[in-house]
Amino acid sequence: MNNFKQKKISSVQLEEGQKIPLTIKRLGINGEGIGYFKHKIVFVTGALPNEVVVAKVTKVLPKYATAEIHRIRRTSSDRVSPRDVYQVGGIELEHLAYPQQLNFKRDLVKQALEKYRPQGFKKYQILSTVGMKNPYFYRNKAQFQVREKGGKIIAGLYRRGTHEVVDLPDFSTQGLLTMKVVRQVCHLIEKLGIPAYNEKNNSGIIKTLIVRESFSTCQVQLTIVTNSAKLIHQTALIQEIHQTLPEVVSIFQNINPGRQSLVWGEKTKILFGQEKITEQLGTKKYNLSVRAFFQLNPQQTAKMYQIVADALALKPTDHLLDAYCGVGTIGIFLADQVNSVRGMDTIPEAINDAKENASINNCSNTEYVCGTAEDVLTLWLHQGFHPDAAIVDPPRVGLDQRLLEALLQSKPQRLVYISCNPSTLARDLVKLARIYQINYLLPVDMFPQTPRAEVVVKLTLK
């Protein structure tokens, strides 16, 4: 049967530019509509479940095809008019009514569990996604490419699937202050005649503007990424920024020469002002250096940390492990509730920030070490440290397998797994479910208008 089905799929003749009728069955993990043309799966950008569309094929591959909407024959009742009409990332679901975005993110968790099938997964409690009252203007950081177009300096994101920069005079998921700074700095670059980067010729100077704002203090940190160490009219640019944008309290230059896929180069130097800005979550303050990771949605972050606190049900005698601690945000947020907090991260600047943040919040019961979570935890276990409770907040690739084994060895009574990737979460739960009861999974919408979701999982030792 499978061979017959495979032959039917491979015999389907599709060509780029071909227009085909499709009924959209569901959304894929990247927010695209999924339909089937003669048993071949087709991913349609911008299409919604239950819609009937005429789709224009954009790419044909052996196992699937991609397409864009040519015409909608039957429109979903969940379709709304998006605020933004740009063909860029970060707003993939803006055409879907917000309550349905929340349902979709809960369903992503369910799909991942069904794929990896950890022990007892059919009985797991998947709670409703925690959303935002106003799911716009939530991002505290922008990384916009800078180019020249028609004699004007523009800044924005790449058009989907290309290296063409789309100018973003406004962008409804970004903080308003962030966008104000981006637009004004572009104006000043144009006014002073500083050449923008030309990717085709690998020429010009200014490649990217990275702007981070503090929602609590309204301070702004600006990083200008350049193609060379020389930044012409540097003094005039700094003076103009200082005069017209008093919110910008620190300006950095990052040097990233050539056609690099990474935004950041290795060398960063301060050009003006203070080295860090201050953000606040609850009663805790955090100083953020220019390269330090901090959650992009402070409003939802505060909610999520309270959810973590409730899940851990911490006691004054507890020793808390904070793996992948970053600048110490969550460990410091919880430090008053426990005997001690130990955290680790691989970025030296982040660990320095974590130590400083512990100091400014008078947290004398914290310890932060630079190193991989798996190496540091293994060492601590050999030294006799045994956490009563633990938080793991890994990158999208999920838990390092050695860390997973170290967790299974140390067996903290209560564990919270914060995941930004339901797929790797479900994979890791296969091992964790052997010794832990999965109490519940709670999606938190940290990135409205996108298909991305965070998931907080409460685990208790069996």
Short mmCIF file of C-alpha atoms in Angstrom, two decimals:
data_model
loop_
_atom_site.label_atom_id
_atom_site.label_comp_id
_atom_site.label_asym_id
_atom_site.label_seq_id
_atom_site.Cartn_x
_atom_site.Cartn_y
_atom_site.Cartn_z
CA MET A 1 0.00 0.00 0.00
CA ASN A 2 2.79 2.41 0.93
CA ASN A 3 4.69 1.61 -2.29
CA PHE A 4 1.52 2.20 -4.30
CA LYS A 5 0.94 5.51 -2.51
CA GLN A 6 4.56 6.53 -3.10
CA LYS A 7 4.21 5.78 -6.82
CA LYS A 8 1.06 7.89 -6.98
CA ILE A 9 2.85 10.81 -5.29
CA SER A 10 5.93 10.57 -7.50
CA SER A 11 3.75 10.43 -10.63
CA VAL A 12 2.03 13.71 -9.82
CA GLN A 13 3.20 16.24 -12.39
CA LEU A 14 3.54 19.73 -10.94
CA GLU A 15 5.46 22.64 -12.40
CA GLU A 16 6.49 25.99 -11.01
CA GLY A 17 3.89 28.58 -11.91
CA GLN A 18 1.12 25.99 -12.28
CA LYS A 19 -2.22 26.94 -10.69
CA ILE A 20 -3.96 24.20 -8.74
CA PRO A 21 -7.16 23.96 -6.64
CA LEU A 22 -6.65 23.02 -2.99
CA THR A 23 -8.70 22.58 0.15
CA ILE A 24 -6.58 23.54 3.16
CA LYS A 25 -6.70 20.88 5.88
CA ARG A 26 -4.52 22.32 8.63
CA LEU A 27 -1.56 24.58 9.45
CA GLY A 28 2.06 23.40 9.34
CA ILE A 29 4.66 24.12 12.01
CA ASN A 30 5.75 27.27 10.18
CA GLY A 31 2.20 28.62 9.90
CA GLU A 32 1.63 27.69 6.27
CA GLY A 33 -1.59 26.08 5.06
CA ILE A 34 -1.39 22.41 4.12
CA GLY A 35 -3.39 20.89 1.27
CA TYR A 36 -3.09 17.82 -0.97
CA PHE A 37 -3.02 17.74 -4.77
CA LYS A 38 -3.53 14.17 -5.97
CA HIS A 39 -2.05 12.89 -2.68
CA LYS A 40 0.99 15.20 -2.88
CA ILE A 41 1.39 17.55 0.08
CA VAL A 42 1.45 21.26 -0.78
CA PHE A 43 2.43 24.02 1.67
CA VAL A 44 0.63 27.27 0.86
CA THR A 45 1.90 30.51 2.42
CA GLY A 46 -0.92 32.56 3.93
CA ALA A 47 -3.67 29.93 3.53
CA LEU A 48 -5.88 28.90 6.48
CA PRO A 49 -7.65 25.65 7.42
CA ASN A 50 -11.02 25.06 5.67
CA GLU A 51 -10.21 27.54 2.93
CA VAL A 52 -10.59 26.55 -0.71
CA VAL A 53 -7.92 28.26 -2.79
CA VAL A 54 -6.37 28.35 -6.19
CA ALA A 55 -2.64 28.10 -5.40
CA LYS A 56 0.29 29.03 -7.62
CA VAL A 57 3.13 26.52 -7.30
CA THR A 58 6.46 28.15 -6.36
CA LYS A 59 8.69 25.10 -5.89
CA VAL A 60 8.40 21.38 -6.65
CA LEU A 61 10.37 18.82 -4.67
CA PRO A 62 10.13 15.00 -4.69
CA LYS A 63 8.01 14.70 -1.53
CA TYR A 64 6.17 18.03 -1.45
CA ALA A 65 5.57 21.35 -3.18
CA THR A 66 5.29 24.94 -1.99
CA ALA A 67 2.83 27.48 -3.29
CA GLU A 68 1.31 30.91 -2.76
CA ILE A 69 -2.32 31.99 -2.90
CA HIS A 70 -3.51 33.01 -6.35
CA ARG A 71 -7.17 33.32 -5.39
CA ILE A 72 -9.34 32.36 -2.40
CA ARG A 73 -12.57 30.65 -3.43
CA ARG A 74 -13.86 30.07 0.09
CA THR A 75 -12.57 32.21 2.94
CA SER A 76 -12.09 30.99 6.51
CA SER A 77 -14.23 32.70 9.15
CA ASP A 78 -10.98 32.99 11.16
CA ARG A 79 -9.27 35.16 8.54
CA VAL A 80 -8.67 38.79 9.60
CA SER A 81 -7.10 41.79 7.88
CA PRO A 82 -3.43 41.96 8.93
CA ARG A 83 -1.97 45.25 10.16
CA ASP A 84 1.20 44.61 8.16
CA VAL A 85 1.32 43.76 4.45
CA TYR A 86 5.04 42.98 4.21
CA GLN A 87 6.32 39.65 2.86
CA VAL A 88 8.77 39.11 5.72
CA GLY A 89 9.16 36.82 8.70
CA GLY A 90 7.84 37.56 12.18
CA ILE A 91 4.19 38.06 11.11
CA GLU A 92 3.39 34.69 9.53
CA LEU A 93 0.05 34.35 11.36
CA GLU A 94 -1.12 37.95 11.41
CA HIS A 95 -4.00 37.05 9.07
CA LEU A 96 -5.34 34.49 11.60
CA ALA A 97 -7.69 35.65 14.39
CA TYR A 98 -5.76 35.77 17.66
CA PRO A 99 -7.87 33.18 19.58
CA GLN A 100 -7.16 30.72 16.77
CA GLN A 101 -3.44 31.53 16.93
CA LEU A 102 -3.56 30.43 20.57
CA ASN A 103 -5.40 27.22 19.66
CA PHE A 104 -2.85 26.51 16.91
CA LYS A 105 0.05 26.79 19.36
CA ARG A 106 -1.62 24.34 21.74
CA ASP A 107 -2.16 21.99 18.80
CA LEU A 108 1.55 22.19 17.88
CA VAL A 109 2.36 20.67 21.28
CA LYS A 110 -0.19 17.91 20.73
CA GLN A 111 1.24 17.12 17.27
CA ALA A 112 4.79 16.90 18.65
CA LEU A 113 3.73 14.51 21.41
CA GLU A 114 1.90 12.30 18.90
CA LYS A 115 5.04 12.15 16.76
CA TYR A 116 7.51 11.17 19.53
CA ARG A 117 5.02 9.33 21.79
CA PRO A 118 6.65 9.69 25.24
CA GLN A 119 5.35 7.29 27.88
CA GLY A 120 1.70 8.04 28.74
CA PHE A 121 1.49 10.97 26.31
CA LYS A 122 -2.21 10.42 25.51
CA LYS A 123 -3.05 11.32 29.10
CA TYR A 124 -0.89 14.44 29.31
CA GLN A 125 -2.80 17.56 30.24
CA ILE A 126 -2.17 20.28 27.64
CA LEU A 127 -3.55 23.54 29.02
CA SER A 128 -4.87 26.47 26.97
CA THR A 129 -2.23 28.83 25.63
CA VAL A 130 -1.58 31.92 27.75
CA GLY A 131 -2.08 34.87 25.40
CA MET A 132 -1.76 38.65 25.52
CA LYS A 133 -4.50 41.22 25.96
CA ASN A 134 -2.86 43.32 23.24
CA PRO A 135 -0.75 40.99 21.04
CA TYR A 136 1.15 43.82 19.32
CA PHE A 137 4.17 46.08 19.98
CA TYR A 138 5.67 43.47 22.31
CA ARG A 139 9.19 42.96 20.93
CA ASN A 140 11.93 44.79 22.80
CA LYS A 141 14.60 44.21 20.16
CA ALA A 142 15.02 44.69 16.40
CA GLN A 143 17.76 43.52 14.04
CA PHE A 144 17.14 45.37 10.78
CA GLN A 145 19.33 45.18 7.70
CA VAL A 146 20.35 48.55 6.23
CA ARG A 147 20.53 49.19 2.49
CA GLU A 148 20.26 52.02 -0.04
CA LYS A 149 17.30 51.99 -2.41
CA GLY A 150 16.51 54.75 -4.88
CA GLY A 151 18.87 57.14 -3.10
CA LYS A 152 17.17 56.51 0.25
CA ILE A 153 18.47 54.61 3.26
CA ILE A 154 16.08 51.82 4.20
CA ALA A 155 16.05 49.35 7.08
CA GLY A 156 14.07 46.17 7.52
CA LEU A 157 13.98 42.41 7.09
CA TYR A 158 14.63 40.15 4.14
CA ARG A 159 11.72 39.32 1.87
CA ARG A 160 10.84 35.66 2.45
CA GLY A 161 13.19 33.35 0.58
CA THR A 162 15.40 36.17 -0.73
CA HIS A 163 18.15 38.57 0.29
CA GLU A 164 16.11 41.58 -0.79
CA VAL A 165 15.61 43.94 2.16
CA VAL A 166 12.04 45.13 2.67
CA ASP A 167 11.82 48.62 4.15
CA LEU A 168 9.76 48.66 7.34
CA PRO A 169 8.60 52.18 8.17
CA ASP A 170 6.43 50.54 10.84
CA PHE A 171 6.08 47.00 12.12
CA SER A 172 3.30 46.19 14.54
CA THR A 173 5.07 43.52 16.61
CA GLN A 174 8.01 45.81 17.45
CA GLY A 175 8.11 48.20 20.38
CA LEU A 176 7.22 51.74 19.30
CA LEU A 177 10.41 53.23 20.74
CA THR A 178 12.52 50.66 18.90
CA MET A 179 10.93 51.64 15.58
CA LYS A 180 11.34 55.36 16.34
CA VAL A 181 15.09 54.85 16.86
CA VAL A 182 15.50 52.77 13.70
CA ARG A 183 13.75 55.36 11.51
CA GLN A 184 15.65 58.32 12.95
CA VAL A 185 19.05 56.62 12.68
CA CYS A 186 18.29 55.78 9.03
CA HIS A 187 17.49 59.45 8.46
CA LEU A 188 20.80 60.49 10.03
CA ILE A 189 22.80 57.94 8.01
CA GLU A 190 21.23 59.38 4.85
CA LYS A 191 21.73 62.97 5.99
CA LEU A 192 25.44 62.42 6.72
CA GLY A 193 26.06 60.43 3.53
CA ILE A 194 27.35 57.31 5.26
CA PRO A 195 27.23 54.50 2.67
CA ALA A 196 24.97 51.54 3.43
CA TYR A 197 26.20 48.02 2.77
CA ASN A 198 25.84 46.64 -0.75
CA GLU A 199 25.74 42.86 -0.51
CA LYS A 200 26.20 42.28 -4.23
CA ASN A 201 29.45 44.28 -4.38
CA ASN A 202 30.44 43.64 -0.75
CA SER A 203 30.92 47.40 -0.40
CA GLY A 204 29.61 50.18 1.82
CA ILE A 205 29.78 50.48 5.58
CA ILE A 206 26.58 50.11 7.63
CA LYS A 207 25.07 46.63 7.43
CA THR A 208 22.64 46.26 10.32
CA LEU A 209 21.01 48.26 13.11
CA ILE A 210 20.38 46.33 16.34
CA VAL A 211 18.14 48.21 18.74
CA ARG A 212 17.08 46.98 22.20
CA GLU A 213 14.78 48.95 24.46
CA SER A 214 13.90 48.55 28.11
CA PHE A 215 10.14 48.64 28.61
CA SER A 216 10.54 49.60 32.28
CA THR A 217 13.16 52.38 31.99
CA CYS A 218 12.71 53.44 28.31
CA GLN A 219 16.48 53.19 27.84
CA VAL A 220 17.72 52.18 24.39
CA GLN A 221 20.86 50.30 23.42
CA LEU A 222 21.95 50.79 19.79
CA THR A 223 24.49 48.64 17.94
CA ILE A 224 25.67 49.65 14.46
CA VAL A 225 27.06 46.64 12.58
CA THR A 226 29.62 47.69 9.99
CA ASN A 227 31.44 46.07 7.11
CA SER A 228 34.75 47.63 8.18
CA ALA A 229 36.38 49.04 11.29
CA LYS A 230 36.20 52.52 9.82
CA LEU A 231 32.89 54.32 10.38
CA ILE A 232 33.06 57.63 8.53
CA HIS A 233 31.36 60.63 10.15
CA GLN A 234 31.29 58.67 13.40
CA THR A 235 31.52 61.75 15.64
CA ALA A 236 28.78 63.62 13.77
CA LEU A 237 26.52 60.56 13.81
CA ILE A 238 26.91 60.07 17.55
CA GLN A 239 26.26 63.76 18.22
CA GLU A 240 23.12 63.75 16.08
CA ILE A 241 21.80 60.59 17.76
CA HIS A 242 22.49 62.04 21.20
CA GLN A 243 20.69 65.29 20.35
CA THR A 244 17.65 63.81 18.61
CA LEU A 245 17.26 60.54 20.51
CA PRO A 246 18.01 61.11 24.21
CA GLU A 247 16.55 57.67 24.96
CA VAL A 248 19.63 56.09 23.36
CA VAL A 249 21.96 55.78 26.34
CA SER A 250 24.55 53.52 24.74
CA ILE A 251 25.93 53.14 21.22
CA PHE A 252 28.13 50.27 20.09
CA GLN A 253 29.89 49.35 16.86
CA ASN A 254 30.15 45.70 15.88
CA ILE A 255 32.53 44.88 13.05
CA ASN A 256 31.36 42.08 10.76
CA PRO A 257 33.19 42.22 7.40
CA GLY A 258 32.13 40.41 4.25
CA ARG A 259 29.09 38.41 3.22
CA GLN A 260 28.45 36.78 6.58
CA SER A 261 25.23 34.90 7.32
CA LEU A 262 25.59 35.77 11.00
CA VAL A 263 24.46 39.24 12.08
CA TRP A 264 27.16 39.72 14.70
CA GLY A 265 30.89 39.85 14.07
CA GLU A 266 33.49 38.96 16.69
CA LYS A 267 34.58 42.48 17.68
CA THR A 268 32.31 44.97 19.47
CA LYS A 269 33.34 48.33 20.90
CA ILE A 270 31.46 51.03 22.73
CA LEU A 271 31.23 54.40 21.00
CA PHE A 272 29.07 56.35 23.43
CA GLY A 273 27.38 56.21 26.83
CA GLN A 274 26.92 53.38 29.30
CA GLU A 275 27.77 49.74 28.68
CA LYS A 276 24.42 48.35 29.85
CA ILE A 277 20.72 49.16 30.03
CA THR A 278 18.38 48.14 32.85
CA GLU A 279 15.17 46.14 32.53
CA GLN A 280 12.81 45.13 35.34
CA LEU A 281 10.60 42.05 35.80
CA GLY A 282 8.42 42.14 38.88
CA THR A 283 10.58 43.52 41.68
CA LYS A 284 13.87 42.41 40.10
CA LYS A 285 16.19 44.57 38.00
CA TYR A 286 18.53 43.29 35.30
CA ASN A 287 21.49 44.99 33.68
CA LEU A 288 21.89 43.86 30.08
CA SER A 289 25.15 43.99 28.17
CA VAL A 290 25.01 44.35 24.41
CA ARG A 291 25.36 40.64 23.56
CA ALA A 292 23.38 39.26 26.51
CA PHE A 293 20.29 37.22 25.74
CA PHE A 294 17.04 38.48 27.22
CA GLN A 295 13.51 37.37 26.40
CA LEU A 296 12.00 39.47 23.58
CA ASN A 297 8.61 39.89 25.25
CA PRO A 298 9.01 41.25 28.80
CA GLN A 299 5.25 41.29 29.52
CA GLN A 300 4.83 37.59 28.79
CA THR A 301 8.18 36.77 30.40
CA ALA A 302 6.95 38.05 33.76
CA LYS A 303 3.80 35.91 33.38
CA MET A 304 5.85 32.87 32.40
CA TYR A 305 8.21 33.20 35.36
CA GLN A 306 5.25 33.29 37.75
CA ILE A 307 3.90 30.16 36.04
CA VAL A 308 7.30 28.52 36.64
CA ALA A 309 7.25 29.56 40.30
CA ASP A 310 3.76 28.09 40.74
CA ALA A 311 4.83 24.84 39.04
CA LEU A 312 7.95 24.40 41.19
CA ALA A 313 6.15 25.18 44.49
CA LEU A 314 9.52 26.15 45.97
CA LYS A 315 10.44 25.84 49.65
CA PRO A 316 12.90 27.97 51.68
CA THR A 317 15.14 24.91 52.08
CA ASP A 318 15.34 24.13 48.34
CA HIS A 319 18.51 24.19 46.26
CA LEU A 320 17.53 25.32 42.75
CA LEU A 321 19.37 24.49 39.53
CA ASP A 322 19.01 27.01 36.66
CA ALA A 323 20.46 25.38 33.53
CA TYR A 324 21.03 27.66 30.50
CA CYS A 325 20.73 30.61 32.91
CA GLY A 326 21.64 33.46 30.55
CA VAL A 327 21.88 36.72 32.52
CA GLY A 328 20.29 35.01 35.52
CA THR A 329 16.78 36.33 34.96
CA ILE A 330 14.68 33.42 36.18
CA GLY A 331 17.00 32.22 38.94
CA ILE A 332 17.18 35.72 40.40
CA PHE A 333 13.40 36.09 40.00
CA LEU A 334 13.02 33.01 42.26
CA ALA A 335 16.05 33.46 44.54
CA ASP A 336 14.05 34.90 47.47
CA GLN A 337 12.02 31.67 47.65
CA VAL A 338 14.90 29.18 48.02
CA ASN A 339 18.03 28.38 49.99
CA SER A 340 20.35 28.65 46.96
CA VAL A 341 20.43 29.02 43.18
CA ARG A 342 23.14 27.63 40.90
CA GLY A 343 23.24 28.46 37.21
CA MET A 344 25.47 28.03 34.20
CA ASP A 345 25.78 29.36 30.65
CA THR A 346 28.36 29.14 27.87
CA ILE A 347 28.61 32.91 27.21
CA PRO A 348 31.11 34.66 29.54
CA GLU A 349 29.36 38.05 29.19
CA ALA A 350 26.06 36.48 30.24
CA ILE A 351 27.62 34.96 33.35
CA ASN A 352 29.22 38.30 34.23
CA ASP A 353 25.80 39.93 33.84
CA ALA A 354 24.19 37.21 35.97
CA LYS A 355 26.66 37.84 38.79
CA GLU A 356 26.09 41.60 38.55
CA ASN A 357 22.32 41.15 38.43
CA ALA A 358 22.44 38.97 41.54
CA SER A 359 24.44 41.69 43.27
CA ILE A 360 22.12 44.59 42.38
CA ASN A 361 19.14 42.53 43.60
CA ASN A 362 20.93 41.62 46.84
CA CYS A 363 20.79 37.90 46.04
CA SER A 364 23.66 36.50 48.08
CA ASN A 365 22.49 32.88 47.65
CA THR A 366 23.33 32.55 43.93
CA GLU A 367 26.30 31.03 42.12
CA TYR A 368 26.91 31.37 38.37
CA VAL A 369 29.55 29.51 36.38
CA CYS A 370 30.63 29.72 32.74
CA GLY A 371 30.55 26.37 30.96
CA THR A 372 28.24 23.92 29.27
CA ALA A 373 25.30 22.80 31.40
CA GLU A 374 26.28 19.15 31.00
CA ASP A 375 29.90 19.67 32.10
CA VAL A 376 29.13 21.98 35.01
CA LEU A 377 26.25 19.91 36.40
CA THR A 378 28.32 16.71 36.17
CA LEU A 379 31.11 18.42 38.14
CA TRP A 380 28.69 19.75 40.76
CA LEU A 381 27.15 16.30 41.21
CA HIS A 382 30.62 14.83 41.81
CA GLN A 383 31.17 17.57 44.40
CA GLY A 384 28.02 16.54 46.25
CA PHE A 385 25.50 19.10 44.99
CA HIS A 386 21.99 17.67 44.65
CA PRO A 387 19.26 20.06 43.46
CA ASP A 388 15.79 19.73 44.96
CA ALA A 389 14.28 21.60 42.03
CA ALA A 390 15.54 22.43 38.55
CA ILE A 391 14.71 24.65 35.60
CA VAL A 392 15.96 23.85 32.10
CA ASP A 393 15.47 26.42 29.34
CA PRO A 394 17.49 25.07 26.39
CA PRO A 395 17.88 26.49 22.87
CA ARG A 396 15.76 25.14 20.00
CA VAL A 397 17.91 22.00 19.65
CA GLY A 398 16.67 20.87 23.06
CA LEU A 399 18.63 19.31 25.91
CA ASP A 400 22.15 18.09 25.40
CA GLN A 401 22.00 14.33 25.92
CA ARG A 402 24.75 14.42 28.55
CA LEU A 403 22.80 17.02 30.51
CA LEU A 404 19.73 14.85 30.20
CA GLU A 405 21.65 11.91 31.64
CA ALA A 406 23.00 14.12 34.45
CA LEU A 407 19.44 15.22 35.29
CA LEU A 408 18.28 11.61 35.36
CA GLN A 409 21.20 10.85 37.68
CA SER A 410 20.61 13.80 40.05
CA LYS A 411 16.81 13.29 40.10
CA PRO A 412 15.57 16.67 41.37
CA GLN A 413 12.13 16.15 42.90
CA ARG A 414 10.57 18.95 40.84
CA LEU A 415 11.59 19.94 37.32
CA VAL A 416 10.32 22.62 34.96
CA TYR A 417 11.24 22.39 31.30
CA ILE A 418 10.80 25.64 29.35
CA SER A 419 10.85 24.88 25.64
CA CYS A 420 10.89 27.10 22.55
CA ASN A 421 10.55 24.06 20.27
CA PRO A 422 7.69 21.58 20.89
CA SER A 423 9.40 18.99 18.68
CA THR A 424 12.65 18.71 20.65
CA LEU A 425 10.64 19.00 23.88
CA ALA A 426 8.59 15.93 22.95
CA ARG A 427 11.78 14.07 22.03
CA ASP A 428 13.36 14.87 25.41
CA LEU A 429 10.22 13.84 27.28
CA VAL A 430 10.70 10.30 25.97
CA LYS A 431 13.60 9.88 28.42
CA LEU A 432 12.33 12.19 31.16
CA ALA A 433 8.95 10.40 31.32
CA ARG A 434 10.70 7.22 32.45
CA ILE A 435 11.27 8.67 35.93
CA TYR A 436 9.07 11.79 35.95
CA GLN A 437 5.34 12.28 36.05
CA ILE A 438 4.34 14.86 33.40
CA ASN A 439 1.85 16.96 35.36
CA TYR A 440 0.94 19.36 32.56
CA LEU A 441 2.19 21.29 29.53
CA LEU A 442 1.27 24.98 29.34
CA PRO A 443 1.97 26.93 26.10
CA VAL A 444 2.78 30.62 26.56
CA ASP A 445 2.44 32.94 23.59
CA MET A 446 5.70 34.84 23.69
CA PHE A 447 5.55 35.69 19.98
CA PRO A 448 2.05 36.69 18.84
CA GLN A 449 1.45 36.81 15.06
CA THR A 450 4.10 34.10 14.55
CA PRO A 451 3.95 30.27 14.68
CA ARG A 452 6.48 30.17 17.50
CA ALA A 453 5.46 29.17 21.03
CA GLU A 454 7.07 28.60 24.41
CA VAL A 455 5.90 25.67 26.51
CA VAL A 456 6.24 25.33 30.29
CA VAL A 457 6.19 21.70 31.45
CA LYS A 458 5.77 20.68 35.08
CA LEU A 459 7.46 17.37 35.95
CA THR A 460 7.47 15.59 39.31
CA LEU A 461 9.67 12.66 40.27
CA LYS A 462 7.66 9.41 40.32
#
